Amino acid sequence: MAEVSGKKWVLMVTAQTPTNIAVIKYWGKRDEKLILPINDSISVTLDPSHLCTTTTVAVSPDFTHDRMWLNGKEIPLSGGRYQNCLRELRARASEVEDEEKSSSAAGFACLVFSLAKPKNVKEDQSKLSSIARQGSGSACRSLYGGFVKWIMGKEKNGSDSVAVQLADEKHWNDLVIIIAVVSLRQNETSSTSGMLETVETSMLIQHRAKEVVPKRIIQMEEAIKNRGFPSFARLSCADSNQFHAVCLDTSPPIFYMNDTSHRIISCVEKWNRFEGTPQVAYTFDAGPKAVLISHNRKTAALLLQRLLFHFPPNSDTDLNSYW
Ligand code: DP6
């Protein structure tokens, strides 16, 4: 880095972050600023070769200020969350810089290198997970593959509110996840404002966070450890349904699912009941799209067959775009 100081340079790194789907939901914060949740949550991380977010970071001493583009469109960075993340990243960058007794190179460049090639992976992962949390709560679970638990923590400063890996991506790799995009319309209520309204107005959310979720977390961890699909599926469906129940219990009520979402639930419930044991689990987040988790490739193929039977594409649909 000493060689490049004083000369014009731009450093670029591209990173891919996987998407995670919560099977025990995070809904409600006890601290809005630090993004600290009112209950633990558990998610499954999707294979990044199928679905992920790609971000390129460029740093240069010639850049005068921070800028960001999302899907090709420049977006303002004035929001508190971006500022919090950037502040944390800069602090992290100067830590790395100090450690390495580096010369005058920009802190961000060190950060980029440290992200690309972490020295102490464990320490870096939990630090990065806490920075990600301050951008968006559920994002902190995406720092790990496989099954991840976001521990709510007790500390006021959020130091113990971290994501931990429960099992890696190889542990239960015959699960197949199908995402049914029910509507392309943007949600009317964002997760952030929705959960704030729920915490302020719902009584059911208190019961959920204090009584229901702690027990479910223990059962879900057990189901994941033993690869027990029936228990995993029952808990996932029940938790998704309770999350939407607390949304309905919010004043004014929040509707994330639509008629198609409800039809998908009925279809899966009927099939599972007919077979006598769950074949597929469903879970819905803050929108109508269905995330369907099947036990293996065979049940995934049967599920697709059922979905196409109940929701056939229009005759003019290009099948390549449909999938
Ligand atoms: C329904 O992480 O988007 O997907 O922390 O305010 O950014 P903020 O909310 P966000 O909420 C996700 C809610 C959820 C459930 C989950 O992923 O656990």
CSV table of C-alpha atoms and ligand atoms in Angstrom, one decimal:
chain,number,residue,atom,x,y,z
A,1,MET,CA,0.0,0.0,0.0
A,2,ALA,CA,2.9,2.3,0.7
A,3,GLU,CA,3.8,2.1,-3.0
A,4,VAL,CA,0.4,3.4,-4.1
A,5,SER,CA,0.2,6.3,-1.6
A,6,GLY,CA,0.7,9.6,-3.3
A,7,LYS,CA,-0.4,8.2,-6.7
A,8,LYS,CA,-3.9,8.0,-8.2
A,9,TRP,CA,-5.5,4.7,-7.5
A,10,VAL,CA,-8.9,3.1,-7.1
A,11,LEU,CA,-9.4,-0.2,-5.3
A,12,MET,CA,-12.5,-2.3,-6.0
A,13,VAL,CA,-13.8,-5.4,-4.4
A,14,THR,CA,-17.0,-7.3,-5.3
A,15,ALA,CA,-18.7,-9.3,-2.7
A,16,GLN,CA,-21.8,-11.5,-2.7
A,17,THR,CA,-24.1,-11.8,0.3
A,18,PRO,CA,-26.7,-14.6,0.5
A,19,THR,CA,-30.4,-14.1,1.4
A,20,ASN,CA,-31.7,-15.6,4.5
A,21,ILE,CA,-35.3,-16.8,5.3
A,22,ALA,CA,-36.5,-16.7,8.9
A,23,VAL,CA,-38.2,-19.9,10.1
A,24,ILE,CA,-38.6,-18.4,13.6
A,25,LYS,CA,-39.4,-14.7,12.9
A,26,TYR,CA,-37.8,-11.5,14.1
A,27,TRP,CA,-40.6,-9.0,14.6
A,28,GLY,CA,-40.3,-6.1,17.1
A,29,LYS,CA,-37.4,-4.1,18.5
A,30,ARG,CA,-36.6,-3.1,22.0
A,31,ASP,CA,-34.1,-0.5,20.7
A,32,GLU,CA,-34.9,1.3,17.4
A,33,LYS,CA,-31.5,2.9,17.0
A,34,LEU,CA,-29.3,0.0,17.7
A,35,ILE,CA,-31.7,-2.4,16.1
A,36,LEU,CA,-32.1,-4.8,19.0
A,37,PRO,CA,-34.9,-7.4,18.8
A,38,ILE,CA,-37.5,-8.5,21.4
A,39,ASN,CA,-36.9,-12.2,20.6
A,40,ASP,CA,-34.4,-14.6,19.2
A,41,SER,CA,-34.9,-15.7,15.6
A,42,ILE,CA,-33.6,-18.5,13.4
A,43,SER,CA,-33.1,-18.5,9.6
A,44,VAL,CA,-31.9,-20.7,6.8
A,45,THR,CA,-29.4,-19.1,4.4
A,46,LEU,CA,-30.0,-19.7,0.7
A,47,ASP,CA,-27.3,-21.0,-1.6
A,48,PRO,CA,-25.7,-17.8,-2.9
A,49,SER,CA,-25.1,-19.4,-6.3
A,50,HIS,CA,-28.9,-19.4,-6.7
A,51,LEU,CA,-29.9,-16.1,-5.0
A,52,CYS,CA,-27.7,-13.4,-3.6
A,53,THR,CA,-27.0,-9.7,-3.4
A,54,THR,CA,-23.9,-8.5,-5.3
A,55,THR,CA,-22.1,-5.4,-4.0
A,56,THR,CA,-19.0,-3.7,-5.4
A,57,VAL,CA,-17.1,-1.3,-3.2
A,58,ALA,CA,-14.7,1.2,-4.7
A,59,VAL,CA,-12.3,3.4,-2.7
A,60,SER,CA,-9.9,6.1,-3.8
A,61,PRO,CA,-8.2,9.1,-2.2
A,62,ASP,CA,-9.8,11.1,-5.1
A,63,PHE,CA,-13.3,10.4,-4.0
A,64,THR,CA,-14.7,13.3,-2.2
A,65,HIS,CA,-17.7,11.8,-0.6
A,66,ASP,CA,-19.7,8.5,-0.2
A,67,ARG,CA,-22.1,7.5,-2.9
A,68,MET,CA,-24.2,4.5,-3.5
A,69,TRP,CA,-26.2,3.0,-6.3
A,70,LEU,CA,-28.9,0.4,-5.9
A,71,ASN,CA,-29.8,-1.6,-9.0
A,72,GLY,CA,-28.2,1.2,-11.1
A,73,LYS,CA,-30.0,4.1,-9.5
A,74,GLU,CA,-28.2,6.5,-7.1
A,75,ILE,CA,-29.8,6.6,-3.7
A,76,PRO,CA,-29.3,9.1,-0.9
A,77,LEU,CA,-27.0,8.0,1.9
A,78,SER,CA,-28.4,10.5,4.4
A,79,GLY,CA,-30.4,7.9,6.3
A,80,GLY,CA,-29.3,7.1,9.8
A,81,ARG,CA,-28.8,3.4,9.1
A,82,TYR,CA,-26.3,4.0,6.2
A,83,GLN,CA,-24.5,6.5,8.3
A,84,ASN,CA,-24.3,4.1,11.3
A,85,CYS,CA,-22.9,1.3,9.0
A,86,LEU,CA,-20.4,3.6,7.3
A,87,ARG,CA,-19.2,5.0,10.7
A,88,GLU,CA,-18.8,1.4,12.1
A,89,LEU,CA,-17.0,0.4,8.9
A,90,ARG,CA,-14.6,3.3,9.1
A,91,ALA,CA,-13.9,2.6,12.8
A,92,ARG,CA,-13.2,-1.0,11.8
A,93,ALA,CA,-10.9,0.1,9.0
A,94,SER,CA,-8.8,2.3,11.2
A,95,GLU,CA,-8.5,-0.6,13.7
A,96,VAL,CA,-7.1,-2.8,11.0
A,97,GLU,CA,-4.9,0.0,9.8
A,98,ASP,CA,-3.4,0.5,13.3
A,99,GLU,CA,-2.9,-3.2,13.7
A,100,GLU,CA,-1.0,-3.5,10.5
A,101,LYS,CA,1.0,-0.3,11.1
A,102,SER,CA,0.1,0.6,7.6
A,103,SER,CA,1.2,3.8,6.0
A,104,SER,CA,-1.1,6.6,4.7
A,105,ALA,CA,-3.4,4.5,2.7
A,106,ALA,CA,-7.1,5.2,3.2
A,107,GLY,CA,-8.7,3.3,6.0
A,108,PHE,CA,-11.4,2.1,3.7
A,109,ALA,CA,-8.8,0.4,1.5
A,110,CYS,CA,-7.6,-1.6,4.5
A,111,LEU,CA,-11.2,-2.5,5.2
A,112,VAL,CA,-11.7,-3.7,1.7
A,113,PHE,CA,-8.6,-5.9,2.1
A,114,SER,CA,-9.7,-7.1,5.5
A,115,LEU,CA,-13.1,-8.0,4.1
A,116,ALA,CA,-11.6,-9.8,1.2
A,117,LYS,CA,-9.1,-11.8,3.3
A,118,PRO,CA,-10.0,-11.8,6.9
A,119,LYS,CA,-7.1,-12.6,9.3
A,120,ASN,CA,-9.2,-13.7,12.2
A,121,VAL,CA,-12.3,-15.1,10.6
A,122,LYS,CA,-14.2,-15.7,13.8
A,123,GLU,CA,-13.7,-12.3,15.3
A,124,ASP,CA,-14.3,-10.6,12.0
A,125,GLN,CA,-17.5,-12.5,11.3
A,126,SER,CA,-19.2,-11.5,14.6
A,127,LYS,CA,-18.0,-7.9,14.2
A,128,LEU,CA,-19.3,-7.8,10.7
A,129,SER,CA,-22.6,-9.4,11.8
A,130,SER,CA,-23.1,-6.6,14.3
A,131,ILE,CA,-22.3,-3.9,11.7
A,132,ALA,CA,-24.8,-5.6,9.3
A,133,ARG,CA,-27.4,-5.6,12.1
A,134,GLN,CA,-27.3,-1.9,12.3
A,135,GLY,CA,-28.1,-1.7,8.7
A,136,SER,CA,-31.1,-4.0,8.9
A,137,GLY,CA,-31.8,-6.4,11.7
A,138,SER,CA,-32.3,-9.6,9.7
A,139,ALA,CA,-29.2,-8.9,7.6
A,140,CYS,CA,-27.0,-10.0,10.5
A,141,ARG,CA,-28.0,-13.6,9.9
A,142,SER,CA,-26.7,-13.5,6.3
A,143,LEU,CA,-23.1,-13.5,7.4
A,144,TYR,CA,-23.2,-17.3,7.9
A,145,GLY,CA,-24.4,-20.2,5.7
A,146,GLY,CA,-26.6,-23.0,6.9
A,147,PHE,CA,-28.8,-22.4,9.9
A,148,VAL,CA,-28.3,-19.2,11.9
A,149,LYS,CA,-29.7,-17.9,15.2
A,150,TRP,CA,-29.8,-14.2,16.0
A,151,ILE,CA,-29.5,-14.1,19.8
A,152,MET,CA,-31.5,-11.1,21.0
A,153,GLY,CA,-29.1,-10.4,23.9
A,154,LYS,CA,-29.7,-8.5,27.1
A,155,GLU,CA,-27.1,-5.7,27.1
A,156,LYS,CA,-28.4,-2.2,26.5
A,157,ASN,CA,-25.5,-1.4,24.1
A,158,GLY,CA,-26.3,-4.5,22.0
A,159,SER,CA,-22.9,-6.1,22.5
A,160,ASP,CA,-24.5,-9.5,23.0
A,161,SER,CA,-27.1,-9.2,20.2
A,162,VAL,CA,-25.2,-11.4,17.7
A,163,ALA,CA,-25.8,-14.0,15.0
A,164,VAL,CA,-24.3,-17.4,15.5
A,165,GLN,CA,-24.2,-20.4,13.2
A,166,LEU,CA,-26.3,-23.4,14.4
A,167,ALA,CA,-25.3,-25.8,11.6
A,168,ASP,CA,-23.3,-25.3,8.4
A,169,GLU,CA,-24.6,-25.5,4.8
A,170,LYS,CA,-23.7,-29.2,4.5
A,171,HIS,CA,-25.6,-30.3,7.6
A,172,TRP,CA,-29.0,-30.6,5.9
A,173,ASN,CA,-28.4,-30.1,2.2
A,174,ASP,CA,-31.2,-32.2,0.8
A,175,LEU,CA,-33.8,-29.5,1.7
A,176,VAL,CA,-35.0,-27.7,-1.4
A,177,ILE,CA,-36.5,-24.2,-1.2
A,178,ILE,CA,-39.0,-22.9,-3.8
A,179,ILE,CA,-40.0,-19.3,-3.8
A,180,ALA,CA,-43.4,-18.5,-5.3
A,181,VAL,CA,-43.5,-14.8,-6.3
A,182,VAL,CA,-47.1,-14.1,-5.8
A,183,SER,CA,-47.1,-10.4,-6.7
A,184,LEU,CA,-44.4,-7.9,-7.9
A,185,ARG,CA,-46.1,-5.0,-6.1
A,186,GLN,CA,-44.0,-3.3,-3.4
A,187,ASN,CA,-45.3,-3.8,0.2
A,188,GLU,CA,-47.4,-1.0,1.5
A,189,THR,CA,-45.9,-1.3,5.0
A,190,SER,CA,-42.2,-1.8,5.4
A,191,SER,CA,-40.9,-4.3,8.0
A,192,THR,CA,-39.4,-1.4,9.9
A,193,SER,CA,-42.5,0.6,10.4
A,194,GLY,CA,-44.8,-2.5,10.6
A,195,MET,CA,-42.9,-4.0,13.5
A,196,LEU,CA,-42.8,-0.6,15.3
A,197,GLU,CA,-46.6,-0.3,15.0
A,198,THR,CA,-47.0,-3.9,16.2
A,199,VAL,CA,-44.9,-3.3,19.3
A,200,GLU,CA,-46.8,-0.1,20.1
A,201,THR,CA,-50.3,-1.5,19.6
A,202,SER,CA,-50.5,-5.3,19.8
A,203,MET,CA,-50.9,-7.2,23.1
A,204,LEU,CA,-50.4,-10.5,21.3
A,205,ILE,CA,-46.8,-9.6,20.4
A,206,GLN,CA,-45.8,-9.5,24.1
A,207,HIS,CA,-47.2,-13.0,24.6
A,208,ARG,CA,-45.4,-14.2,21.5
A,209,ALA,CA,-42.0,-12.7,22.4
A,210,LYS,CA,-42.1,-13.8,26.1
A,211,GLU,CA,-43.9,-17.1,26.1
A,212,VAL,CA,-44.1,-18.6,22.6
A,213,VAL,CA,-40.8,-17.9,20.8
A,214,PRO,CA,-38.4,-19.0,23.6
A,215,LYS,CA,-39.9,-22.5,23.6
A,216,ARG,CA,-40.0,-22.6,19.8
A,217,ILE,CA,-36.4,-21.7,19.5
A,218,ILE,CA,-35.4,-24.7,21.7
A,219,GLN,CA,-37.6,-27.0,19.6
A,220,MET,CA,-36.4,-25.6,16.3
A,221,GLU,CA,-32.7,-26.0,17.3
A,222,GLU,CA,-33.5,-29.6,18.2
A,223,ALA,CA,-35.3,-30.2,14.9
A,224,ILE,CA,-32.3,-28.7,12.9
A,225,LYS,CA,-29.8,-30.7,14.9
A,226,ASN,CA,-31.7,-34.0,14.2
A,227,ARG,CA,-32.8,-33.1,10.7
A,228,GLY,CA,-36.3,-33.8,11.9
A,229,PHE,CA,-38.4,-32.5,9.0
A,230,PRO,CA,-41.9,-33.0,10.6
A,231,SER,CA,-41.0,-30.9,13.6
A,232,PHE,CA,-39.1,-28.4,11.5
A,233,ALA,CA,-42.1,-28.0,9.2
A,234,ARG,CA,-44.7,-27.7,11.9
A,235,LEU,CA,-42.7,-25.0,13.8
A,236,SER,CA,-41.9,-23.0,10.6
A,237,CYS,CA,-45.6,-22.9,9.5
A,238,ALA,CA,-46.9,-22.2,13.1
A,239,ASP,CA,-44.4,-19.3,13.5
A,240,SER,CA,-45.2,-17.8,10.1
A,241,ASN,CA,-48.9,-17.9,10.9
A,242,GLN,CA,-48.3,-16.4,14.3
A,243,PHE,CA,-46.2,-13.6,12.8
A,244,HIS,CA,-49.1,-12.8,10.5
A,245,ALA,CA,-51.5,-13.0,13.4
A,246,VAL,CA,-49.6,-10.3,15.3
A,247,CYS,CA,-49.7,-8.2,12.1
A,248,LEU,CA,-53.5,-8.5,12.2
A,249,ASP,CA,-53.5,-7.7,15.9
A,250,THR,CA,-51.7,-4.4,15.1
A,251,SER,CA,-53.8,-1.2,14.9
A,252,PRO,CA,-54.5,-0.5,12.1
A,253,PRO,CA,-54.0,-4.1,11.0
A,254,ILE,CA,-51.3,-5.0,8.6
A,255,PHE,CA,-52.0,-7.4,5.8
A,256,TYR,CA,-49.0,-8.9,4.2
A,257,MET,CA,-50.5,-12.0,2.7
A,258,ASN,CA,-53.1,-12.0,-0.1
A,259,ASP,CA,-55.7,-14.5,-1.4
A,260,THR,CA,-53.1,-16.3,-3.4
A,261,SER,CA,-50.9,-16.6,-0.3
A,262,HIS,CA,-53.8,-18.1,1.5
A,263,ARG,CA,-54.5,-20.5,-1.3
A,264,ILE,CA,-50.9,-21.7,-1.2
A,265,ILE,CA,-51.2,-22.3,2.6
A,266,SER,CA,-54.4,-24.4,2.1
A,267,CYS,CA,-52.9,-26.4,-0.7
A,268,VAL,CA,-49.8,-27.3,1.5
A,269,GLU,CA,-51.9,-27.9,4.6
A,270,LYS,CA,-54.2,-30.3,2.7
A,271,TRP,CA,-51.3,-32.2,1.1
A,272,ASN,CA,-49.5,-32.5,4.4
A,273,ARG,CA,-52.6,-33.8,6.1
A,274,PHE,CA,-53.3,-36.2,3.3
A,275,GLU,CA,-49.8,-37.7,3.6
A,276,GLY,CA,-50.1,-37.9,7.4
A,277,THR,CA,-46.7,-36.2,7.9
A,278,PRO,CA,-45.4,-32.8,6.6
A,279,GLN,CA,-43.9,-32.9,3.1
A,280,VAL,CA,-43.5,-29.2,2.7
A,281,ALA,CA,-43.2,-26.2,5.1
A,282,TYR,CA,-44.3,-22.7,4.2
A,283,THR,CA,-43.2,-19.4,5.5
A,284,PHE,CA,-44.2,-15.8,4.5
A,285,ASP,CA,-42.4,-12.6,5.4
A,286,ALA,CA,-43.5,-9.0,5.1
A,287,GLY,CA,-45.2,-9.6,1.7
A,288,PRO,CA,-47.3,-12.1,-0.1
A,289,LYS,CA,-44.6,-14.3,-1.6
A,290,ALA,CA,-44.4,-17.9,-0.4
A,291,VAL,CA,-41.2,-19.5,0.7
A,292,LEU,CA,-41.8,-23.3,0.5
A,293,ILE,CA,-39.3,-25.6,2.0
A,294,SER,CA,-39.5,-29.2,0.8
A,295,HIS,CA,-37.9,-32.3,2.4
A,296,ASN,CA,-36.0,-33.4,-0.6
A,297,ARG,CA,-35.8,-33.1,-4.5
A,298,LYS,CA,-38.6,-35.6,-4.9
A,299,THR,CA,-41.1,-33.6,-2.8
A,300,ALA,CA,-39.9,-30.4,-4.4
A,301,ALA,CA,-40.8,-31.8,-7.9
A,302,LEU,CA,-44.2,-32.9,-6.6
A,303,LEU,CA,-44.7,-29.4,-5.1
A,304,LEU,CA,-43.9,-27.7,-8.4
A,305,GLN,CA,-46.4,-30.0,-10.1
A,306,ARG,CA,-49.1,-29.0,-7.6
A,307,LEU,CA,-48.3,-25.3,-7.9
A,308,LEU,CA,-48.5,-25.5,-11.7
A,309,PHE,CA,-51.8,-27.3,-11.4
A,310,HIS,CA,-53.4,-24.8,-9.0
A,311,PHE,CA,-51.7,-21.7,-10.6
A,312,PRO,CA,-51.2,-22.5,-14.3
A,313,PRO,CA,-49.3,-19.8,-16.3
A,314,ASN,CA,-51.3,-17.7,-18.8
A,315,SER,CA,-51.1,-19.1,-22.3
A,316,ASP,CA,-48.9,-16.1,-23.4
A,317,THR,CA,-46.4,-16.5,-20.5
A,318,ASP,CA,-42.8,-17.1,-21.6
A,319,LEU,CA,-41.9,-20.2,-19.6
A,320,ASN,CA,-38.3,-19.0,-19.3
A,321,SER,CA,-39.5,-16.0,-17.4
A,322,TYR,CA,-42.0,-17.9,-15.4
A,323,TRP,CA,-39.4,-20.0,-13.6
B,1,DP6,C1,-40.6,-10.5,8.5
B,1,DP6,O1,-34.7,-6.9,9.1
B,1,DP6,O2,-36.3,-6.0,7.3
B,1,DP6,O3,-38.5,-10.7,7.4
B,1,DP6,O4,-34.5,-4.4,11.2
B,1,DP6,O5,-36.2,-2.8,10.6
B,1,DP6,O6,-34.5,-3.5,8.9
B,1,DP6,P1,-35.4,-3.9,10.1
B,1,DP6,O7,-36.3,-5.1,9.7
B,1,DP6,P2,-36.0,-6.3,8.7
B,1,DP6,O8,-37.2,-7.3,9.2
B,1,DP6,C2,-37.4,-8.6,8.8
B,1,DP6,C3,-38.7,-9.1,9.2
B,1,DP6,C4,-39.0,-10.5,8.7
B,1,DP6,C5,-38.7,-11.6,9.6
B,1,DP6,C6,-37.2,-12.0,9.7
B,1,DP6,O9,-36.5,-11.9,8.7
B,1,DP6,O10,-36.9,-12.5,10.8
